[in-house]
PDB file of C-alpha atoms and ligand atoms in Angstrom:
ATOM      1  CA  MET A   1     -36.413  44.822-100.460  1.00  0.00           C
ATOM      2  CA  ARG A   2     -39.871  44.465-100.400  1.00  0.00           C
ATOM      3  CA  GLN A   3     -41.212  47.535 -98.461  1.00  0.00           C
ATOM      4  CA  VAL A   4     -43.868  50.939 -98.733  1.00  0.00           C
ATOM      5  CA  THR A   5     -42.424  53.813 -97.430  1.00  0.00           C
ATOM      6  CA  VAL A   6     -45.591  56.755 -96.371  1.00  0.00           C
ATOM      7  CA  LEU A   7     -44.168  60.247 -98.130  1.00  0.00           C
ATOM      8  CA  GLY A   8     -47.167  61.744 -96.515  1.00  0.00           C
ATOM      9  CA  GLY A   9     -50.536  60.988 -94.585  1.00  0.00           C
ATOM     10  CA  CYS A  10     -52.435  64.054 -94.545  1.00  0.00           C
ATOM     11  CA  GLY A  11     -55.642  65.138 -96.671  1.00  0.00           C
ATOM     12  CA  ALA A  12     -56.333  68.296 -98.078  1.00  0.00           C
ATOM     13  CA  TYR A  13     -53.095  70.130 -96.988  1.00  0.00           C
ATOM     14  CA  PRO A  14     -50.148  69.436 -95.220  1.00  0.00           C
ATOM     15  CA  GLU A  15     -49.556  70.034 -91.804  1.00  0.00           C
ATOM     16  CA  PRO A  16     -46.183  71.177 -90.396  1.00  0.00           C
ATOM     17  CA  SER A  17     -43.448  68.739 -90.930  1.00  0.00           C
ATOM     18  CA  ARG A  18     -45.392  66.812 -92.547  1.00  0.00           C
ATOM     19  CA  ALA A  19     -47.087  65.755 -96.267  1.00  0.00           C
ATOM     20  CA  CYS A  20     -50.449  64.809 -98.250  1.00  0.00           C
ATOM     21  CA  SER A  21     -50.641  61.462 -99.787  1.00  0.00           C
ATOM     22  CA  GLY A  22     -47.663  59.798-101.454  1.00  0.00           C
ATOM     23  CA  PHE A  23     -46.280  56.642-100.835  1.00  0.00           C
ATOM     24  CA  LEU A  24     -42.825  55.121-102.582  1.00  0.00           C
ATOM     25  CA  VAL A  25     -43.203  50.952-103.355  1.00  0.00           C
ATOM     26  CA  GLU A  26     -39.849  49.382-103.715  1.00  0.00           C
ATOM     27  CA  TRP A  27     -40.080  45.475-104.938  1.00  0.00           C
ATOM     28  CA  ASP A  28     -36.392  44.540-105.688  1.00  0.00           C
ATOM     29  CA  GLY A  29     -34.997  47.420-106.643  1.00  0.00           C
ATOM     30  CA  PHE A  30     -37.908  48.753-108.596  1.00  0.00           C
ATOM     31  CA  ARG A  31     -39.607  52.224-107.517  1.00  0.00           C
ATOM     32  CA  LEU A  32     -43.346  53.364-107.931  1.00  0.00           C
ATOM     33  CA  VAL A  33     -45.032  56.104-106.571  1.00  0.00           C
ATOM     34  CA  LEU A  34     -48.196  56.455-105.280  1.00  0.00           C
ATOM     35  CA  ASP A  35     -49.853  59.724-105.224  1.00  0.00           C
ATOM     36  CA  LEU A  36     -47.706  62.524-105.038  1.00  0.00           C
ATOM     37  CA  GLY A  37     -49.203  65.551-103.099  1.00  0.00           C
ATOM     38  CA  TYR A  38     -48.475  68.601-101.258  1.00  0.00           C
ATOM     39  CA  ALA A  39     -44.670  68.762-100.332  1.00  0.00           C
ATOM     40  CA  THR A  40     -43.783  64.918-101.054  1.00  0.00           C
ATOM     41  CA  LEU A  41     -41.585  65.792-103.832  1.00  0.00           C
ATOM     42  CA  PRO A  42     -38.404  66.340-101.154  1.00  0.00           C
ATOM     43  CA  ARG A  43     -39.534  63.008 -98.986  1.00  0.00           C
ATOM     44  CA  LEU A  44     -39.137  61.683-102.549  1.00  0.00           C
ATOM     45  CA  LEU A  45     -35.907  62.929-103.246  1.00  0.00           C
ATOM     46  CA  ARG A  46     -34.408  61.242-100.035  1.00  0.00           C
ATOM     47  CA  HIS A  47     -34.797  58.542-101.246  1.00  0.00           C
ATOM     48  CA  CYS A  48     -34.400  58.806-104.571  1.00  0.00           C
ATOM     49  CA  PRO A  49     -31.814  61.410-105.752  1.00  0.00           C
ATOM     50  CA  ASP A  50     -32.789  62.869-109.624  1.00  0.00           C
ATOM     51  CA  GLY A  51     -36.206  61.465-108.806  1.00  0.00           C
ATOM     52  CA  ALA A  52     -35.071  58.255-110.506  1.00  0.00           C
ATOM     53  CA  VAL A  53     -38.314  56.003-110.260  1.00  0.00           C
ATOM     54  CA  ASP A  54     -39.076  53.702-112.136  1.00  0.00           C
ATOM     55  CA  ALA A  55     -43.189  54.146-112.619  1.00  0.00           C
ATOM     56  CA  ILE A  56     -45.773  56.847-110.921  1.00  0.00           C
ATOM     57  CA  VAL A  57     -49.463  56.296-110.344  1.00  0.00           C
ATOM     58  CA  ILE A  58     -51.621  58.989-109.279  1.00  0.00           C
ATOM     59  CA  THR A  59     -55.356  58.588-108.148  1.00  0.00           C
ATOM     60  CA  HIS A  60     -57.083  61.684-109.362  1.00  0.00           C
ATOM     61  CA  GLU A  61     -56.677  64.949-110.241  1.00  0.00           C
ATOM     62  CA  HIS A  62     -56.792  66.779-106.386  1.00  0.00           C
ATOM     63  CA  PRO A  63     -53.421  68.331-105.348  1.00  0.00           C
ATOM     64  CA  ASP A  64     -52.899  66.817-102.366  1.00  0.00           C
ATOM     65  CA  HIS A  65     -52.784  63.708-104.305  1.00  0.00           C
ATOM     66  CA  CYS A  66     -50.998  65.073-107.663  1.00  0.00           C
ATOM     67  CA  ILE A  67     -49.466  69.036-106.717  1.00  0.00           C
ATOM     68  CA  ASP A  68     -45.594  67.777-106.662  1.00  0.00           C
ATOM     69  CA  LEU A  69     -45.683  65.157-109.702  1.00  0.00           C
ATOM     70  CA  HIS A  70     -44.992  69.021-111.279  1.00  0.00           C
ATOM     71  CA  GLY A  71     -41.961  69.954-109.407  1.00  0.00           C
ATOM     72  CA  LEU A  72     -41.016  66.293-110.387  1.00  0.00           C
ATOM     73  CA  PHE A  73     -41.893  67.546-113.610  1.00  0.00           C
ATOM     74  CA  ARG A  74     -39.491  70.353-113.944  1.00  0.00           C
ATOM     75  CA  MET A  75     -36.640  68.045-111.743  1.00  0.00           C
ATOM     76  CA  ARG A  76     -36.606  66.321-114.962  1.00  0.00           C
ATOM     77  CA  LEU A  77     -37.342  68.932-117.800  1.00  0.00           C
ATOM     78  CA  TYR A  78     -34.249  71.546-116.844  1.00  0.00           C
ATOM     79  CA  GLY A  79     -32.006  68.731-115.115  1.00  0.00           C
ATOM     80  CA  ALA A  80     -32.292  65.427-113.579  1.00  0.00           C
ATOM     81  CA  ALA A  81     -33.581  63.856-117.507  1.00  0.00           C
ATOM     82  CA  ASP A  82     -31.840  60.883-119.136  1.00  0.00           C
ATOM     83  CA  GLY A  83     -33.868  61.422-122.194  1.00  0.00           C
ATOM     84  CA  THR A  84     -36.418  58.825-121.167  1.00  0.00           C
ATOM     85  CA  ARG A  85     -39.739  59.293-119.736  1.00  0.00           C
ATOM     86  CA  LEU A  86     -41.338  57.481-117.115  1.00  0.00           C
ATOM     87  CA  PRO A  87     -44.167  56.037-117.471  1.00  0.00           C
ATOM     88  CA  LEU A  88     -47.053  57.859-115.695  1.00  0.00           C
ATOM     89  CA  TYR A  89     -50.722  55.887-115.059  1.00  0.00           C
ATOM     90  CA  CYS A  90     -53.313  58.660-113.956  1.00  0.00           C
ATOM     91  CA  PRO A  91     -56.859  59.355-115.053  1.00  0.00           C
ATOM     92  CA  PRO A  92     -56.808  62.265-117.872  1.00  0.00           C
ATOM     93  CA  GLY A  93     -58.280  64.551-115.626  1.00  0.00           C
ATOM     94  CA  VAL A  94     -54.250  65.195-113.904  1.00  0.00           C
ATOM     95  CA  LEU A  95     -52.009  65.694-117.194  1.00  0.00           C
ATOM     96  CA  SER A  96     -54.975  68.749-118.340  1.00  0.00           C
ATOM     97  CA  ARG A  97     -55.375  70.012-114.635  1.00  0.00           C
ATOM     98  CA  LEU A  98     -51.041  70.256-114.708  1.00  0.00           C
ATOM     99  CA  GLY A  99     -50.265  71.459-117.545  1.00  0.00           C
ATOM    100  CA  GLY A 100     -52.286  74.471-117.170  1.00  0.00           C
ATOM    101  CA  LEU A 101     -49.785  75.649-114.791  1.00  0.00           C
ATOM    102  CA  GLU A 102     -47.700  75.416-117.506  1.00  0.00           C
ATOM    103  CA  PRO A 103     -48.841  75.612-120.973  1.00  0.00           C
ATOM    104  CA  GLU A 104     -45.787  76.934-122.987  1.00  0.00           C
ATOM    105  CA  ALA A 105     -44.444  72.565-122.309  1.00  0.00           C
ATOM    106  CA  ASP A 106     -45.996  69.850-122.565  1.00  0.00           C
ATOM    107  CA  MET A 107     -46.404  67.335-119.515  1.00  0.00           C
ATOM    108  CA  ARG A 108     -45.505  63.916-121.803  1.00  0.00           C
ATOM    109  CA  THR A 109     -42.515  65.615-122.931  1.00  0.00           C
ATOM    110  CA  VAL A 110     -40.844  63.797-119.681  1.00  0.00           C
ATOM    111  CA  PHE A 111     -43.947  61.605-118.662  1.00  0.00           C
ATOM    112  CA  ASP A 112     -45.312  58.412-121.141  1.00  0.00           C
ATOM    113  CA  VAL A 113     -48.680  58.599-120.056  1.00  0.00           C
ATOM    114  CA  ARG A 114     -51.117  55.604-119.509  1.00  0.00           C
ATOM    115  CA  THR A 115     -54.789  56.091-118.955  1.00  0.00           C
ATOM    116  CA  LEU A 116     -56.200  55.212-115.765  1.00  0.00           C
ATOM    117  CA  PRO A 117     -58.869  52.934-115.401  1.00  0.00           C
ATOM    118  CA  GLY A 118     -57.286  50.417-117.575  1.00  0.00           C
ATOM    119  CA  THR A 119     -54.821  47.272-116.700  1.00  0.00           C
ATOM    120  CA  TYR A 120     -50.981  47.499-117.415  1.00  0.00           C
ATOM    121  CA  ARG A 121     -48.260  45.566-116.797  1.00  0.00           C
ATOM    122  CA  VAL A 122     -45.729  47.399-114.494  1.00  0.00           C
ATOM    123  CA  GLY A 123     -42.423  46.320-113.355  1.00  0.00           C
ATOM    124  CA  PRO A 124     -43.373  43.370-111.313  1.00  0.00           C
ATOM    125  CA  PHE A 125     -46.651  43.683-110.807  1.00  0.00           C
ATOM    126  CA  GLU A 126     -49.970  43.459-112.439  1.00  0.00           C
ATOM    127  CA  LEU A 127     -51.551  47.988-112.007  1.00  0.00           C
ATOM    128  CA  SER A 128     -55.314  47.147-111.931  1.00  0.00           C
ATOM    129  CA  GLY A 129     -57.240  50.852-111.454  1.00  0.00           C
ATOM    130  CA  VAL A 130     -61.428  51.083-110.640  1.00  0.00           C
ATOM    131  CA  LEU A 131     -62.876  53.911-111.007  1.00  0.00           C
ATOM    132  CA  LEU A 132     -64.579  55.357-107.093  1.00  0.00           C
ATOM    133  CA  PRO A 133     -66.917  57.782-106.331  1.00  0.00           C
ATOM    134  CA  HIS A 134     -65.301  60.970-104.873  1.00  0.00           C
ATOM    135  CA  TYR A 135     -65.847  64.581-106.672  1.00  0.00           C
ATOM    136  CA  VAL A 136     -63.704  63.900-109.207  1.00  0.00           C
ATOM    137  CA  PRO A 137     -62.905  60.841-111.198  1.00  0.00           C
ATOM    138  CA  ASN A 138     -60.298  58.759-108.921  1.00  0.00           C
ATOM    139  CA  VAL A 139     -59.445  55.787-109.401  1.00  0.00           C
ATOM    140  CA  GLY A 140     -58.550  53.284-106.906  1.00  0.00           C
ATOM    141  CA  VAL A 141     -55.348  50.172-107.662  1.00  0.00           C
ATOM    142  CA  ARG A 142     -54.319  47.831-107.304  1.00  0.00           C
ATOM    143  CA  LEU A 143     -50.689  45.755-107.148  1.00  0.00           C
ATOM    144  CA  ARG A 144     -50.414  42.132-107.339  1.00  0.00           C
ATOM    145  CA  ASN A 145     -47.604  39.679-107.880  1.00  0.00           C
ATOM    146  CA  ASP A 146     -47.789  35.793-106.965  1.00  0.00           C
ATOM    147  CA  GLN A 147     -46.275  36.979-104.120  1.00  0.00           C
ATOM    148  CA  VAL A 148     -48.358  40.246-102.819  1.00  0.00           C
ATOM    149  CA  VAL A 149     -50.901  42.233-103.543  1.00  0.00           C
ATOM    150  CA  LEU A 150     -51.337  46.016-102.055  1.00  0.00           C
ATOM    151  CA  ALA A 151     -54.389  48.007-102.680  1.00  0.00           C
ATOM    152  CA  TYR A 152     -54.499  51.409-102.270  1.00  0.00           C
ATOM    153  CA  THR A 153     -57.869  53.531-102.599  1.00  0.00           C
ATOM    154  CA  GLY A 154     -57.140  57.100-103.253  1.00  0.00           C
ATOM    155  CA  ASP A 155     -60.393  59.423-102.477  1.00  0.00           C
ATOM    156  CA  THR A 156     -63.239  57.461-102.243  1.00  0.00           C
ATOM    157  CA  GLY A 157     -66.564  57.276-100.552  1.00  0.00           C
ATOM    158  CA  PRO A 158     -67.997  53.963 -99.841  1.00  0.00           C
ATOM    159  CA  ASP A 159     -68.819  51.558-102.218  1.00  0.00           C
ATOM    160  CA  PRO A 160     -69.093  48.029-102.525  1.00  0.00           C
ATOM    161  CA  LEU A 161     -65.335  47.605-105.088  1.00  0.00           C
ATOM    162  CA  LEU A 162     -63.582  48.353-102.443  1.00  0.00           C
ATOM    163  CA  ALA A 163     -64.165  44.808-101.727  1.00  0.00           C
ATOM    164  CA  ASP A 164     -63.112  43.987-104.535  1.00  0.00           C
ATOM    165  CA  LEU A 165     -60.461  46.457-104.512  1.00  0.00           C
ATOM    166  CA  GLY A 166     -58.705  45.064-101.535  1.00  0.00           C
ATOM    167  CA  ARG A 167     -59.644  41.309-101.486  1.00  0.00           C
ATOM    168  CA  ASP A 168     -56.890  39.061 -99.565  1.00  0.00           C
ATOM    169  CA  SER A 169     -54.636  42.150 -99.914  1.00  0.00           C
ATOM    170  CA  ASP A 170     -51.354  41.943 -97.712  1.00  0.00           C
ATOM    171  CA  LEU A 171     -51.804  45.743 -97.140  1.00  0.00           C
ATOM    172  CA  TYR A 172     -54.649  48.379 -97.401  1.00  0.00           C
ATOM    173  CA  ILE A 173     -54.197  51.326 -97.383  1.00  0.00           C
ATOM    174  CA  VAL A 174     -57.736  53.374 -97.214  1.00  0.00           C
ATOM    175  CA  GLU A 175     -58.356  57.245 -96.620  1.00  0.00           C
ATOM    176  CA  ALA A 176     -59.761  57.675 -93.582  1.00  0.00           C
ATOM    177  CA  THR A 177     -61.328  61.013 -93.469  1.00  0.00           C
ATOM    178  CA  ASP A 178     -62.677  61.264 -90.837  1.00  0.00           C
ATOM    179  CA  ARG A 179     -63.841  64.711 -92.704  1.00  0.00           C
ATOM    180  CA  LYS A 180     -66.866  66.525 -89.761  1.00  0.00           C
ATOM    181  CA  GLY A 181     -69.897  66.227 -91.820  1.00  0.00           C
ATOM    182  CA  GLU A 182     -68.881  63.487 -94.264  1.00  0.00           C
ATOM    183  CA  GLU A 183     -71.695  60.923 -92.950  1.00  0.00           C
ATOM    184  CA  ARG A 184     -74.735  63.217 -93.338  1.00  0.00           C
ATOM    185  CA  GLN A 185     -73.905  63.978 -96.851  1.00  0.00           C
ATOM    186  CA  PRO A 186     -76.279  62.489 -99.594  1.00  0.00           C
ATOM    187  CA  ARG A 187     -73.569  61.428-101.850  1.00  0.00           C
ATOM    188  CA  ARG A 188     -70.441  60.447-100.261  1.00  0.00           C
ATOM    189  CA  ASN A 189     -67.238  61.574-101.329  1.00  0.00           C
ATOM    190  CA  LEU A 190     -64.819  60.003 -98.352  1.00  0.00           C
ATOM    191  CA  LEU A 191     -64.513  57.853 -95.797  1.00  0.00           C
ATOM    192  CA  THR A 192     -64.371  57.705 -91.949  1.00  0.00           C
ATOM    193  CA  SER A 193     -61.822  55.757 -90.231  1.00  0.00           C
ATOM    194  CA  GLU A 194     -64.860  53.271 -88.801  1.00  0.00           C
ATOM    195  CA  GLU A 195     -66.034  52.691 -92.333  1.00  0.00           C
ATOM    196  CA  ALA A 196     -61.769  52.358 -93.376  1.00  0.00           C
ATOM    197  CA  GLY A 197     -62.079  49.619 -91.096  1.00  0.00           C
ATOM    198  CA  LEU A 198     -64.913  47.988 -92.167  1.00  0.00           C
ATOM    199  CA  TRP A 199     -64.271  48.126 -95.606  1.00  0.00           C
ATOM    200  CA  ALA A 200     -60.768  45.822 -95.500  1.00  0.00           C
ATOM    201  CA  THR A 201     -62.222  43.280 -92.872  1.00  0.00           C
ATOM    202  CA  ARG A 202     -65.047  43.390 -96.133  1.00  0.00           C
ATOM    203  CA  ALA A 203     -62.211  42.588 -98.623  1.00  0.00           C
ATOM    204  CA  GLY A 204     -60.224  40.092 -96.228  1.00  0.00           C
ATOM    205  CA  ALA A 205     -56.913  41.928 -96.205  1.00  0.00           C
ATOM    206  CA  ARG A 206     -53.690  41.255 -93.708  1.00  0.00           C
ATOM    207  CA  SER A 207     -53.382  44.892 -93.039  1.00  0.00           C
ATOM    208  CA  LEU A 208     -54.729  47.881 -93.007  1.00  0.00           C
ATOM    209  CA  MET A 209     -53.284  51.480 -93.546  1.00  0.00           C
ATOM    210  CA  LEU A 210     -54.850  55.009 -92.691  1.00  0.00           C
ATOM    211  CA  THR A 211     -54.129  57.715 -94.447  1.00  0.00           C
ATOM    212  CA  HIS A 212     -55.468  61.037 -95.569  1.00  0.00           C
ATOM    213  CA  PHE A 213     -55.742  62.664 -92.272  1.00  0.00           C
ATOM    214  CA  TRP A 214     -57.594  65.247 -92.396  1.00  0.00           C
ATOM    215  CA  PRO A 215     -55.646  68.157 -90.914  1.00  0.00           C
ATOM    216  CA  GLY A 216     -55.790  68.233 -86.742  1.00  0.00           C
ATOM    217  CA  ASN A 217     -57.310  65.172 -86.640  1.00  0.00           C
ATOM    218  CA  ASP A 218     -56.191  62.854 -83.889  1.00  0.00           C
ATOM    219  CA  ARG A 219     -54.920  59.400 -86.081  1.00  0.00           C
ATOM    220  CA  GLN A 220     -54.613  57.174 -82.808  1.00  0.00           C
ATOM    221  CA  ALA A 221     -58.290  57.800 -82.309  1.00  0.00           C
ATOM    222  CA  ALA A 222     -58.683  57.482 -85.642  1.00  0.00           C
ATOM    223  CA  ALA A 223     -56.778  54.007 -85.158  1.00  0.00           C
ATOM    224  CA  THR A 224     -59.152  52.969 -82.333  1.00  0.00           C
ATOM    225  CA  ALA A 225     -62.385  53.729 -84.369  1.00  0.00           C
ATOM    226  CA  ALA A 226     -60.490  51.301 -87.250  1.00  0.00           C
ATOM    227  CA  ARG A 227     -60.025  48.521 -85.255  1.00  0.00           C
ATOM    228  CA  SER A 228     -63.678  48.836 -84.022  1.00  0.00           C
ATOM    229  CA  ALA A 229     -64.212  47.340 -87.273  1.00  0.00           C
ATOM    230  CA  PHE A 230     -61.452  45.563 -88.272  1.00  0.00           C
ATOM    231  CA  GLY A 231     -59.058  43.382 -86.521  1.00  0.00           C
ATOM    232  CA  GLY A 232     -55.957  42.561 -88.922  1.00  0.00           C
ATOM    233  CA  GLU A 233     -53.139  44.813 -88.180  1.00  0.00           C
ATOM    234  CA  VAL A 234     -53.769  48.369 -88.507  1.00  0.00           C
ATOM    235  CA  PHE A 235     -51.220  51.391 -89.382  1.00  0.00           C
ATOM    236  CA  ILE A 236     -50.965  55.231 -89.395  1.00  0.00           C
ATOM    237  CA  ALA A 237     -49.009  56.930 -92.442  1.00  0.00           C
ATOM    238  CA  ASP A 238     -47.110  59.014 -90.845  1.00  0.00           C
ATOM    239  CA  GLU A 239     -44.125  60.123 -92.544  1.00  0.00           C
ATOM    240  CA  ASP A 240     -41.238  58.243 -92.953  1.00  0.00           C
ATOM    241  CA  LEU A 241     -43.568  55.282 -91.673  1.00  0.00           C
ATOM    242  CA  VAL A 242     -41.920  51.744 -93.538  1.00  0.00           C
ATOM    243  CA  VAL A 243     -43.715  48.564 -93.966  1.00  0.00           C
ATOM    244  CA  SER A 244     -42.148  45.349 -95.168  1.00  0.00           C
ATOM    245  CA  LEU A 245     -43.970  43.343 -98.499  1.00  0.00           C
ATOM    246  CA  ASP A 246     -41.799  40.785 -97.575  1.00  0.00           C
ATOM    247  CA  ARG A 247     -44.930  38.225 -95.746  1.00  0.00           C
ATOM    248  CA  ARG A 248     -42.128  36.875 -93.551  1.00  0.00           C
ATOM    249  CA  SER A 249     -41.423  40.076 -91.997  1.00  0.00           C
ATOM    250  CA  SER A 250     -44.723  42.102 -91.443  1.00  0.00           C
ATOM    251  CA  GLN A 251     -43.157  44.187 -88.831  1.00  0.00           C
ATOM    252  CA  ALA A 252     -42.987  48.006 -89.235  1.00  0.00           C
ATOM    253  CA  ARG A 253     -40.180  50.633 -88.207  1.00  0.00           C
ATOM    254  CA  THR A 254     -39.295  54.571 -89.147  1.00  0.00           C
ATOM    255  CA  SER A 255     -36.784  55.323 -91.076  1.00  0.00           C
TER     256      SER A 255
HETATM  257 ZN1   ZN B   1     -59.638  64.359-103.900  1.00  0.00          ZN
END
């Protein structure tokens, strides 16, 4: 199985029956999680009982991207741990932020922490991370092997590095927050969906998945705006959407 399953696609806080940022990447039995925002953990556990994943990557310390990592920590600490520590790739702020929730327990007893940005071998992938503009340090990540390139921005303002991050990717997951007034900010920290399409085009991505929708936003309108700037396939990160990473079949399905 080679696929990405959407655990959640909301920015800020989850809408009813939805969850914040989170993706499960599966490649021939290797299971990697990208972000674990509000309400993603129960969805992850539907796919991976006991939280049995092989690696976790967190882009930044905002809770809509990392708070359910703390739930997974408790699960491994109190119950489901098999004695091995889970590899966790993240900027330093993630651990200090979540560690503050439970200062009497060290998260490193559960997680084997490797700091981003950086480049690592992670199962079947080379993982590389690059700092992108946001309110706090945010690391855009790129997973690559000789058969696929998958990239994910986390949260970011416009930046030329976005073209490199998603260069020739099979699937580029790009935040499309469309937060009102963001374009007028003197320092940009988030994207519009049209900008998401534009950067996917500059990257030469084959397909684009829009995510991190501001609560209440019209997702179809976001896809239309992205398509005005990007000619490839555009997916909307609705919960339970599955996108194949096998180049022979690019169809999406909902599980
Ligand atoms: Zn953020």
